[in-house]
């Protein structure tokens, strides 16, 4: 490694570094860093994060403790070999430093390669996650507005000639924003003088916004009517970006106020476990367990394929057209986000969902998202290819999770707690107008828990309804607390798409390695090509039995559930965990610390 070259490269202007970060981190994922040195087959990815690596940011708020993380995927030949790992960081005008084994930072002479000291010595795993910088709040150390650069390297056999590292042209970056301004951000304006929400002054969002907008957490933000981010007619290029910092509140008055991320826009709501981004209504302090429908909701319109005629549809409530040909389209990032008390009626048959993913693509990052007490569905996917993890759906009045229009995403870890006003845990469609429309809905969902209504009247509650030609690969589910049925299959096209008979089931409609409460009913109906009971009996590893859900909100596995052998899908998206259901035990309860329960 040529440290003189390293010195020159890392003294590049902060502006160039920020431009590089913005172009590579728009998806909210770690960026891939060019590999150099002895083992070019190694892969380095890196970035700055405020939530432990759930999402990555091109610029972090100066007030938020941030980490700079690099993940090493060593060359296959190096996995299992002993190696020294090295960590280097620099800041403009402050020189170079190396992180030593005792976590101390020591000055580094860029002209002396042999002054490098190992950060760690170990046998290399398939991946090695290295925190270059940990819990740094820029304002606390007078680094607001500064970009810090980081490099990670490893050398096998104690030989620096085998050094492999992320190339000097692509350092991992931690860019710290300037301190938040005291005036309302661009594209917002002050509300009535003296107005506040959550003890913060209020700025107003309204109309269509077509330039980048950054909502900082020192204000709360009022939606005035329908607010649209970006143009709806999008033909490529840069999208209008709405960035929302951790701990920010966006709220509506009690009427039809909603936020639409249009096809030419992206939302980057970057919450953290301690400071989620919250969408709610003005009097949420007065809400109770049955408060719903107080404002509109959150709508994301994307450019990914849907199966309606012409490939484009109009969103409910005139929220804009969606659909297109880009399955990898990104509508942005939602991490550690709450959407509460939404679902305002437009008409009796036209209500807004808590979050509507309308034709959104697989480039959209969704992780740690809650929809609470929506008057219609909690989350609905209208086609597209968006994936999601750690979804919490509580107290929603219609369906907790809904899909239609050919959705083909992947989801893992879904926790659903209903109440006595709820309807389905899942309502799944292909397309009501043409049940065989292509692409056919076929999501893959693993590790879902749906608890009907613990301690409440469950007589009217229904579990999973599969209908209108949908396919789905469901696995590692836990269901309990449904008075009507746990599973129902409707419409001839749904049975036909699954194979047409029990003898010809083709694996396109499955519910495997799952446990349904022993009292659960399976909805058998005369005239169907096969019964739901026979279909369920043909599912590998699934059975009726004891469902010992506990925890404060009835979503945590007990010992009987944790004795069930899981089978996680063999797909890189899914984490290979050792349990069925959404939450293994109280120690692993990912729903705590960032979410809301009445």
Coordinates of C-alpha atoms in Angstrom, one line a residue:
X1 CA 0.0 0.0 0.0
X2 CA 1.5 3.3 -1.1
X3 CA 0.8 5.6 1.9
X4 CA 2.0 8.6 -0.1
X5 CA -0.7 7.9 -2.6
X6 CA -3.1 7.4 0.3
X7 CA -2.1 10.8 1.6
X8 CA -2.7 12.5 -1.7
X9 CA -6.0 10.9 -2.3
X10 CA -7.5 11.5 1.1
X11 CA -6.6 15.2 0.8
X12 CA -9.1 15.5 -2.1
X13 CA -11.7 18.2 -1.5
X14 CA -14.6 17.5 0.8
X15 CA -17.0 18.5 -2.0
X16 CA -15.8 15.7 -4.2
X17 CA -16.1 13.2 -1.4
X18 CA -19.6 14.3 -0.6
X19 CA -20.6 14.1 -4.3
X20 CA -19.2 10.5 -4.4
X21 CA -21.1 9.6 -1.3
X22 CA -24.4 11.0 -2.6
X23 CA -24.2 9.2 -5.9
X24 CA -23.3 5.8 -4.3
X25 CA -25.4 5.9 -1.1
X26 CA -28.7 7.1 -2.6
X27 CA -30.2 3.6 -1.9
X28 CA -29.4 3.7 1.8
X29 CA -27.1 0.7 1.5
X30 CA -23.4 0.4 2.2
X31 CA -21.5 1.5 -0.9
X32 CA -19.0 -0.9 -2.5
X33 CA -15.4 0.3 -2.2
X34 CA -12.9 -0.6 -4.9
X35 CA -10.5 -3.3 -3.7
X36 CA -6.8 -3.1 -4.2
X37 CA -3.7 -5.0 -3.0
X38 CA -2.9 -8.7 -3.0
X39 CA -6.3 -10.3 -3.0
X40 CA -8.4 -8.5 -5.6
X41 CA -11.3 -11.0 -5.0
X42 CA -12.0 -9.4 -1.6
X43 CA -15.0 -7.0 -1.4
X44 CA -15.1 -4.0 0.9
X45 CA -18.4 -2.1 1.6
X46 CA -18.7 0.8 3.8
X47 CA -20.6 3.9 4.9
X48 CA -21.9 6.1 7.7
X49 CA -24.9 5.1 9.8
X50 CA -26.9 6.4 12.8
X51 CA -28.8 3.2 13.4
X52 CA -26.2 0.4 13.6
X53 CA -26.1 -0.3 9.9
X54 CA -29.8 -0.6 9.2
X55 CA -29.4 2.2 6.6
X56 CA -26.5 4.3 5.5
X57 CA -26.3 8.1 5.0
X58 CA -24.3 10.3 2.7
X59 CA -24.5 13.1 5.3
X60 CA -25.3 12.5 9.0
X61 CA -26.9 15.2 11.2
X62 CA -24.3 17.0 13.4
X63 CA -26.3 16.3 16.5
X64 CA -26.6 12.5 16.0
X65 CA -24.0 9.9 17.2
X66 CA -22.8 8.2 14.0
X67 CA -20.7 5.2 13.1
X68 CA -18.4 4.7 10.2
X69 CA -18.5 1.0 9.3
X70 CA -16.6 -1.1 6.7
X71 CA -17.5 -4.7 6.1
X72 CA -14.8 -7.0 4.6
X73 CA -15.8 -10.0 2.5
X74 CA -12.3 -11.6 2.3
X75 CA -11.1 -13.3 -0.8
X76 CA -12.4 -17.0 -0.7
X77 CA -8.8 -18.3 -0.4
X78 CA -8.3 -16.1 2.7
X79 CA -11.3 -17.2 4.6
X80 CA -10.2 -19.1 7.7
X81 CA -6.6 -17.9 7.5
X82 CA -5.0 -15.8 10.3
X83 CA -4.7 -12.2 9.4
X84 CA -3.9 -8.8 10.8
X85 CA -6.6 -6.2 10.3
X86 CA -5.6 -2.5 10.0
X87 CA -7.8 0.6 10.4
X88 CA -6.9 4.1 9.2
X89 CA -8.9 7.3 9.4
X90 CA -8.2 10.9 8.4
X91 CA -9.7 14.4 8.4
X92 CA -8.8 17.4 6.3
X93 CA -6.0 19.3 8.0
X94 CA -5.8 16.9 10.9
X95 CA -3.6 14.2 9.5
X96 CA -3.8 10.4 9.6
X97 CA -4.5 8.1 12.5
X98 CA -4.5 4.3 13.0
X99 CA -6.8 2.4 15.4
X100 CA -4.9 0.0 17.6
X101 CA -5.9 -3.2 19.3
X102 CA -6.7 -1.4 22.6
X103 CA -9.0 1.0 20.5
X104 CA -6.6 3.9 20.9
X105 CA -6.0 6.2 18.0
X106 CA -2.4 6.9 17.3
X107 CA -0.8 9.3 14.7
X108 CA 0.3 7.6 11.5
X109 CA 3.2 8.6 9.3
X110 CA 1.9 8.1 5.7
X111 CA 5.5 7.8 4.5
X112 CA 6.3 4.8 6.8
X113 CA 4.3 1.6 5.9
X114 CA 6.0 -0.3 8.7
X115 CA 4.6 2.0 11.4
X116 CA 1.2 0.3 10.9
X117 CA -0.1 -1.6 13.9
X118 CA -2.8 -4.2 13.8
X119 CA -6.3 -3.3 15.0
X120 CA -7.0 -7.0 15.4
X121 CA -5.5 -10.4 14.6
X122 CA -7.9 -13.3 14.0
X123 CA -8.9 -16.0 11.6
X124 CA -11.0 -14.4 8.9
X125 CA -14.7 -15.2 8.7
X126 CA -16.8 -15.0 5.6
X127 CA -17.6 -11.4 6.6
X128 CA -15.8 -9.1 9.0
X129 CA -17.6 -6.0 10.2
X130 CA -15.2 -3.2 11.4
X131 CA -16.3 0.0 13.2
X132 CA -13.8 2.6 12.1
X133 CA -15.6 5.3 14.1
X134 CA -18.1 4.6 16.8
X135 CA -20.7 7.0 18.3
X136 CA -19.3 10.3 17.0
X137 CA -21.6 13.3 17.3
X138 CA -20.0 16.1 15.1
X139 CA -21.4 18.9 17.2
X140 CA -19.8 17.5 20.4
X141 CA -16.3 17.5 18.9
X142 CA -16.4 20.6 16.7
X143 CA -16.5 18.5 13.5
X144 CA -19.8 19.9 12.0
X145 CA -19.3 20.3 8.3
X146 CA -16.3 17.9 8.1
X147 CA -15.8 14.7 6.1
X148 CA -13.9 11.9 7.7
X149 CA -12.3 9.2 5.6
X150 CA -11.6 5.6 6.5
X151 CA -9.7 2.7 5.2
X152 CA -9.5 -0.9 6.3
X153 CA -6.9 -3.5 5.3
X154 CA -5.9 -7.0 6.1
X155 CA -2.7 -9.0 5.6
X156 CA -2.4 -12.8 6.0
X157 CA 0.5 -14.6 7.6
X158 CA 1.8 -11.4 9.2
X159 CA 3.2 -10.3 5.9
X160 CA 2.5 -6.7 4.8
X161 CA 3.3 -7.7 1.2
X162 CA -0.1 -9.5 1.2
X163 CA -2.0 -6.4 2.2
X164 CA -5.5 -6.1 0.8
X165 CA -7.4 -2.9 1.3
X166 CA -10.1 -0.6 -0.1
X167 CA -8.5 1.5 -2.7
X168 CA -7.5 5.1 -2.0
X169 CA -9.9 6.4 -4.6
X170 CA -12.9 5.1 -2.6
X171 CA -12.6 5.7 1.1
X172 CA -15.5 5.0 3.4
X173 CA -16.9 8.4 4.3
X174 CA -18.5 10.0 7.3
X175 CA -19.7 13.4 6.2
X176 CA -21.1 15.5 9.1
X177 CA -23.7 18.1 8.2
X178 CA -23.5 21.7 9.4
X179 CA -25.6 22.3 12.6
X180 CA -29.3 22.7 11.9
X181 CA -30.4 26.3 11.1
X182 CA -32.7 28.2 13.3
X183 CA -35.2 29.0 10.5
X184 CA -37.6 26.7 8.6
X185 CA -35.9 24.6 6.0
X186 CA -36.2 25.3 2.3
X187 CA -39.6 24.5 0.8
X188 CA -41.4 25.0 4.2
X189 CA -42.6 28.1 5.9
X190 CA -43.4 29.0 9.5
X191 CA -46.8 28.1 10.9
X192 CA -48.8 30.7 13.0
X193 CA -46.4 32.4 15.4
X194 CA -46.1 30.6 18.7
X195 CA -47.5 27.3 17.4
X196 CA -45.6 24.2 18.5
X197 CA -45.8 20.4 18.3
X198 CA -43.8 18.1 20.6
X199 CA -42.2 21.3 22.1
X200 CA -40.8 22.3 18.8
X201 CA -41.8 25.2 16.5
X202 CA -43.8 24.2 13.5
X203 CA -43.0 24.6 9.8
X204 CA -45.6 23.9 7.0
X205 CA -45.3 21.6 4.0
X206 CA -47.8 22.0 1.2
X207 CA -48.4 21.5 -2.5
X208 CA -46.0 19.9 -5.0
X209 CA -42.3 20.2 -4.1
X210 CA -39.8 19.6 -6.9
X211 CA -36.4 20.5 -5.3
X212 CA -34.5 18.7 -2.6
X213 CA -35.9 19.3 0.9
X214 CA -34.3 18.4 4.3
X215 CA -36.5 18.3 7.4
X216 CA -34.2 18.7 10.4
X217 CA -35.3 17.5 13.9
X218 CA -35.3 21.0 15.5
X219 CA -38.8 21.6 14.0
X220 CA -42.0 19.7 13.6
X221 CA -43.7 19.7 10.3
X222 CA -47.4 20.2 9.4
X223 CA -48.9 18.7 6.2
X224 CA -51.3 21.2 4.7
X225 CA -53.5 19.1 2.4
X226 CA -51.9 16.7 0.0
X227 CA -48.1 17.2 -0.2
X228 CA -46.4 15.7 -3.3
X229 CA -42.6 15.2 -3.5
X230 CA -41.2 15.1 -7.1
X231 CA -43.0 15.1 -10.4
X232 CA -45.3 12.2 -11.3
X233 CA -44.1 12.0 -14.9
X234 CA -40.6 10.6 -14.4
X235 CA -38.5 9.5 -17.3
X236 CA -35.1 9.1 -15.6
X237 CA -32.4 11.2 -14.0
X238 CA -32.1 12.6 -10.5
X239 CA -35.1 12.4 -8.3
X240 CA -36.4 15.0 -5.9
X241 CA -35.2 13.9 -2.5
X242 CA -37.1 14.5 0.8
X243 CA -34.7 13.8 3.7
X244 CA -36.1 13.5 7.2
X245 CA -33.7 13.4 10.2
X246 CA -34.0 11.0 13.2
X247 CA -36.4 12.2 15.8
X248 CA -38.5 14.4 13.4
X249 CA -42.3 14.6 13.7
X250 CA -44.5 15.1 10.6
X251 CA -48.2 15.6 11.4
X252 CA -51.5 16.4 9.9
X253 CA -54.6 18.1 11.3
X254 CA -57.8 16.1 11.5
X255 CA -58.7 16.1 7.8
X256 CA -57.4 14.7 4.5
X257 CA -53.8 15.6 4.8
X258 CA -51.3 13.1 3.3
X259 CA -47.8 12.8 2.0
X260 CA -47.1 11.4 -1.5
X261 CA -43.6 10.4 -2.7
X262 CA -44.3 10.6 -6.4
X263 CA -42.5 8.7 -9.2
X264 CA -40.0 11.4 -9.6
X265 CA -39.3 11.6 -5.8
X266 CA -37.6 9.7 -3.0
X267 CA -38.1 9.8 0.7
X268 CA -35.1 9.2 3.1
X269 CA -36.7 8.9 6.5
X270 CA -33.6 7.9 8.5
X271 CA -34.7 7.2 12.1
X272 CA -32.8 5.4 14.8
X273 CA -34.0 3.1 17.6
X274 CA -33.9 5.9 20.1
X275 CA -35.2 8.5 17.7
X276 CA -37.7 7.2 15.2
X277 CA -39.3 9.4 12.5
X278 CA -42.9 9.8 13.4
X279 CA -45.9 10.5 11.1
X280 CA -49.0 11.3 13.2
X281 CA -51.9 13.7 13.8
X282 CA -52.2 16.9 15.8
X283 CA -54.0 15.5 18.9
X284 CA -52.2 12.2 19.3
X285 CA -51.9 12.8 23.0
X286 CA -55.6 12.3 23.2
X287 CA -55.6 9.1 21.2
X288 CA -56.7 5.8 22.7
X289 CA -56.5 2.1 21.6
X290 CA -59.4 2.7 19.1
X291 CA -58.4 6.1 17.6
X292 CA -58.0 5.7 13.8
X293 CA -58.5 7.7 10.6
X294 CA -57.4 11.1 11.8
X295 CA -55.3 12.1 8.8
X296 CA -54.4 10.6 5.4
X297 CA -51.3 8.5 5.4
X298 CA -48.0 7.9 3.5
X299 CA -48.1 7.0 -0.2
X300 CA -45.1 6.0 -2.4
X301 CA -45.5 5.9 -6.1
X302 CA -42.9 4.0 -8.0
X303 CA -41.8 3.0 -11.5
X304 CA -41.8 -0.8 -11.0
X305 CA -44.0 -3.3 -12.9
X306 CA -47.6 -3.8 -12.0
X307 CA -50.1 -6.2 -13.7
X308 CA -52.9 -3.9 -14.7
X309 CA -53.7 -3.2 -18.3
X310 CA -51.3 -0.7 -19.7
X311 CA -48.9 -1.1 -16.8
X312 CA -50.0 2.1 -15.1
X313 CA -52.7 2.7 -12.4
X314 CA -54.1 5.6 -10.5
X315 CA -53.6 5.6 -6.7
X316 CA -56.5 5.8 -4.3
X317 CA -57.7 9.3 -3.5
X318 CA -56.1 10.9 -6.6
X319 CA -52.6 10.3 -5.2
X320 CA -51.1 10.0 -8.6
X321 CA -50.2 7.4 -11.3
X322 CA -47.8 4.6 -10.5
X323 CA -46.1 1.7 -12.3
X324 CA -43.5 1.3 -15.0
X325 CA -40.7 -1.0 -16.3
X326 CA -38.0 -0.5 -13.7
X327 CA -38.1 -3.4 -11.2
X328 CA -35.0 -2.0 -9.4
X329 CA -36.5 1.5 -9.0
X330 CA -35.9 3.2 -5.7
X331 CA -38.5 5.4 -3.8
X332 CA -36.0 5.9 -1.0
X333 CA -35.5 4.7 2.5
X334 CA -37.9 4.1 5.5
X335 CA -35.9 3.0 8.6
X336 CA -37.2 3.3 12.2
X337 CA -40.5 5.0 11.1
X338 CA -43.9 5.1 12.8
X339 CA -47.1 5.9 11.0
X340 CA -50.0 6.4 13.5
X341 CA -53.8 7.1 13.4
X342 CA -54.0 7.5 9.6
X343 CA -56.5 6.2 7.0
X344 CA -58.8 9.2 6.4
X345 CA -61.9 8.2 4.4
X346 CA -62.3 9.8 1.0
X347 CA -65.4 7.8 0.4
X348 CA -66.8 4.7 2.2
X349 CA -65.0 2.5 -0.4
X350 CA -62.0 4.6 -0.8
X351 CA -59.7 4.9 2.2
X352 CA -56.0 5.6 2.5
X353 CA -53.7 2.9 3.9
X354 CA -51.1 3.6 6.6
X355 CA -48.4 3.1 4.0
X356 CA -49.2 2.4 0.3
X357 CA -46.3 1.0 -1.7
X358 CA -47.7 1.7 -5.2
X359 CA -45.5 0.1 -7.9
X360 CA -42.3 0.7 -5.9
X361 CA -39.1 -1.2 -6.8
X362 CA -36.5 -3.3 -5.1
X363 CA -34.2 -0.3 -4.7
X364 CA -36.5 1.0 -2.0
X365 CA -35.2 0.2 1.5
X366 CA -37.8 -0.6 4.2
X367 CA -36.7 -1.8 7.7
X368 CA -38.1 -1.2 11.2
X369 CA -41.4 0.3 10.1
X370 CA -44.6 0.4 12.2
X371 CA -48.2 1.3 11.2
X372 CA -50.4 1.8 14.2
X373 CA -54.2 2.2 14.3
X374 CA -54.9 2.8 10.7
X375 CA -58.6 2.9 9.7
X376 CA -57.9 0.9 6.5
X377 CA -55.0 -1.5 5.8
X378 CA -51.8 -1.1 7.7
X379 CA -49.5 -1.7 4.7
X380 CA -50.5 -2.5 1.1
X381 CA -48.3 -3.4 -1.8
X382 CA -49.8 -2.5 -5.1
X383 CA -47.5 -4.5 -7.4
X384 CA -43.8 -3.7 -7.7
X385 CA -40.9 -5.5 -6.2
X386 CA -40.2 -3.8 -2.9
X387 CA -38.7 -5.9 -0.1
X388 CA -39.0 -5.2 3.7
X389 CA -37.8 -6.4 7.1
X390 CA -38.9 -5.8 10.7
X391 CA -42.5 -4.7 10.0
X392 CA -44.8 -4.0 13.0
X393 CA -48.5 -3.7 12.3
X394 CA -50.7 -2.9 15.4
X395 CA -54.4 -2.2 15.8
X396 CA -55.2 -1.6 12.1
X397 CA -58.9 -1.8 11.4
X398 CA -59.0 -3.6 8.1
X399 CA -56.2 -5.8 6.9
X400 CA -52.8 -5.6 8.6
X401 CA -50.9 -6.6 5.4
X402 CA -52.4 -6.5 2.0
X403 CA -51.2 -7.0 -1.6
X404 CA -52.5 -6.9 -5.1
X405 CA -51.5 -5.9 -8.7
X406 CA -48.7 -8.5 -9.0
X407 CA -46.5 -7.7 -6.0
X408 CA -43.3 -10.0 -6.0
X409 CA -41.3 -8.7 -3.0
X410 CA -39.6 -10.5 -0.1
X411 CA -40.3 -9.8 3.6
X412 CA -38.8 -11.2 6.8
X413 CA -39.9 -10.5 10.4
X414 CA -43.5 -9.3 10.5
X415 CA -45.2 -8.8 13.9
X416 CA -49.0 -8.2 13.8
X417 CA -51.2 -7.5 16.8
X418 CA -54.8 -7.0 15.9
X419 CA -57.7 -5.6 17.9
X420 CA -61.4 -6.5 17.9
X421 CA -62.2 -4.0 15.1
X422 CA -59.6 -5.6 12.8
X423 CA -60.4 -7.8 9.9
X424 CA -57.6 -9.9 8.2
X425 CA -54.1 -10.5 9.3
X426 CA -53.3 -10.9 5.5
X427 CA -55.5 -10.2 2.5
X428 CA -53.8 -11.3 -0.6
X429 CA -54.9 -10.7 -4.3
X430 CA -53.4 -11.0 -7.7
X431 CA -55.8 -8.6 -9.5
X432 CA -59.5 -8.4 -9.1
X433 CA -60.3 -7.5 -12.7
X434 CA -58.1 -10.3 -14.2
X435 CA -57.2 -13.0 -11.7
X436 CA -54.6 -14.4 -14.1
X437 CA -52.9 -11.1 -14.9
X438 CA -49.1 -11.2 -15.2
X439 CA -46.8 -10.7 -13.4
X440 CA -48.7 -12.8 -10.9
X441 CA -48.5 -11.7 -7.2
X442 CA -46.0 -14.1 -5.6
X443 CA -44.2 -12.6 -2.5
X444 CA -41.8 -14.6 -0.3
X445 CA -42.6 -14.0 3.4
X446 CA -40.8 -15.6 6.3
X447 CA -41.0 -15.2 10.1
X448 CA -44.4 -13.7 10.6
X449 CA -46.4 -13.7 13.8
X450 CA -50.1 -12.7 13.8
X451 CA -51.9 -12.6 17.1
X452 CA -55.6 -11.9 16.6
X453 CA -56.6 -9.8 19.6
X454 CA -55.1 -10.9 22.9
X455 CA -57.7 -10.6 25.7
X456 CA -60.3 -9.1 23.4
X457 CA -63.4 -10.4 21.4
X458 CA -61.9 -12.5 18.5
X459 CA -65.2 -13.8 17.2
X460 CA -65.1 -11.7 14.0
X461 CA -61.4 -11.9 13.3
X462 CA -60.0 -13.7 10.2
X463 CA -56.4 -14.8 9.6
X464 CA -55.0 -15.2 6.1
X465 CA -57.2 -14.8 3.0
X466 CA -55.5 -15.9 -0.3
X467 CA -57.7 -15.0 -3.3
X468 CA -58.1 -13.6 -6.8
X469 CA -55.3 -15.6 -8.3
X470 CA -52.5 -14.8 -6.0
X471 CA -49.5 -17.1 -5.4
X472 CA -47.3 -16.8 -2.3
X473 CA -44.4 -18.6 -0.6
X474 CA -45.1 -18.2 3.1
X475 CA -42.9 -19.9 5.8
X476 CA -42.1 -19.9 9.5
X477 CA -45.5 -18.3 10.4
X478 CA -47.2 -18.3 13.8
X479 CA -50.9 -17.6 14.0
X480 CA -53.3 -17.5 16.9
X481 CA -56.4 -15.7 18.1
X482 CA -58.8 -15.8 15.1
X483 CA -62.5 -16.6 15.7
X484 CA -63.5 -17.1 12.1
X485 CA -60.6 -18.9 10.5
X486 CA -56.8 -18.9 10.3
X487 CA -56.5 -19.7 6.5
X488 CA -59.0 -19.3 3.6
X489 CA -58.4 -19.8 -0.1
X490 CA -60.9 -18.3 -2.5
X491 CA -61.5 -18.1 -6.3
X492 CA -60.9 -20.7 -9.0
X493 CA -57.8 -18.9 -10.3
X494 CA -56.1 -19.1 -6.9
X495 CA -56.6 -22.9 -6.8
X496 CA -55.6 -23.3 -10.5
X497 CA -52.4 -21.3 -10.0
X498 CA -51.4 -23.5 -7.1
X499 CA -51.7 -26.6 -9.3
X500 CA -55.4 -27.3 -9.5
X501 CA -55.5 -30.3 -7.2
X502 CA -53.7 -31.7 -4.1
X503 CA -51.9 -34.2 -6.3
X504 CA -50.6 -31.5 -8.6
X505 CA -49.5 -28.8 -6.1
X506 CA -46.5 -27.1 -7.7
X507 CA -45.1 -25.1 -4.8
X508 CA -46.3 -21.7 -5.9
X509 CA -48.8 -21.3 -3.0
X510 CA -47.2 -22.6 0.2
X511 CA -47.4 -22.2 4.0
X512 CA -44.5 -24.2 5.3
X513 CA -42.8 -24.8 8.7
X514 CA -45.5 -22.9 10.5
X515 CA -47.6 -23.3 13.6
X516 CA -51.3 -22.4 13.8
X517 CA -53.1 -22.4 17.1
X518 CA -54.9 -25.7 17.8
X519 CA -58.2 -24.0 17.9
X520 CA -57.8 -22.5 14.4
X521 CA -60.4 -23.2 11.8
X522 CA -59.4 -23.8 8.1
X523 CA -62.1 -22.5 5.8
X524 CA -63.3 -25.4 3.7
X525 CA -66.0 -24.5 1.2
X526 CA -68.1 -26.8 -1.0
X527 CA -67.2 -26.8 -4.7
X528 CA -63.6 -25.8 -4.3
X529 CA -61.1 -27.9 -6.3
X530 CA -59.5 -29.0 -3.0
X531 CA -60.0 -28.2 0.6
X532 CA -57.9 -25.8 2.6
X533 CA -57.5 -28.6 5.2
X534 CA -56.0 -30.9 2.6
X535 CA -53.8 -28.1 1.3
X536 CA -52.5 -27.3 4.8
X537 CA -51.9 -31.0 5.4
X538 CA -49.7 -31.1 2.4
X539 CA -47.4 -28.3 3.7
X540 CA -44.0 -29.4 4.8
X541 CA -43.4 -28.9 8.5
X542 CA -46.7 -27.1 9.3
X543 CA -49.3 -28.2 11.8
X544 CA -51.9 -27.1 14.3
X545 CA -50.7 -27.1 17.9
X546 CA -49.7 -25.1 20.9
X547 CA -49.1 -21.4 20.3
X548 CA -47.5 -19.9 23.4
X549 CA -47.2 -16.3 22.5
X550 CA -46.3 -13.9 25.3
X551 CA -44.5 -10.7 26.1
X552 CA -46.2 -7.4 26.8
X553 CA -47.8 -7.3 23.4
X554 CA -48.4 -11.0 22.8
X555 CA -45.8 -11.2 20.0
X556 CA -42.9 -13.1 21.6
X557 CA -42.4 -16.9 21.2
X558 CA -42.6 -19.2 24.2
X559 CA -40.7 -22.5 24.5
X560 CA -43.2 -24.6 22.5
X561 CA -42.9 -22.3 19.5
X562 CA -39.1 -22.2 19.8
X563 CA -39.0 -26.0 19.7
X564 CA -40.4 -25.9 16.1
X565 CA -37.7 -26.4 13.5
X566 CA -37.6 -23.4 11.0
X567 CA -36.7 -23.6 7.4
X568 CA -35.6 -20.1 6.2
X569 CA -35.7 -19.6 2.4
X570 CA -32.5 -20.2 0.6
X571 CA -32.2 -16.7 -0.7
X572 CA -29.6 -14.0 0.1
X573 CA -32.3 -11.6 1.3
X574 CA -33.3 -13.8 4.2
X575 CA -31.3 -13.9 7.5
X576 CA -30.8 -17.5 8.6
X577 CA -32.3 -17.5 12.0
X578 CA -33.1 -20.4 14.3
X579 CA -36.8 -19.8 15.0
X580 CA -40.2 -19.5 13.4
X581 CA -42.3 -16.4 14.0
X582 CA -41.3 -12.8 14.2
X583 CA -39.7 -12.6 17.7
X584 CA -37.7 -15.4 19.3
X585 CA -37.6 -14.3 22.9
X586 CA -37.7 -11.1 25.0
X587 CA -33.9 -10.6 24.6
X588 CA -34.3 -10.5 20.9
X589 CA -37.5 -8.4 20.7
X590 CA -36.8 -6.1 17.9
X591 CA -40.2 -4.3 18.3
X592 CA -39.0 -2.5 21.5
X593 CA -37.3 0.9 21.9
X594 CA -38.6 2.6 18.8
X595 CA -42.2 1.6 18.4
X596 CA -45.6 2.8 19.9
X597 CA -48.2 0.7 21.8
X598 CA -51.3 2.0 23.4

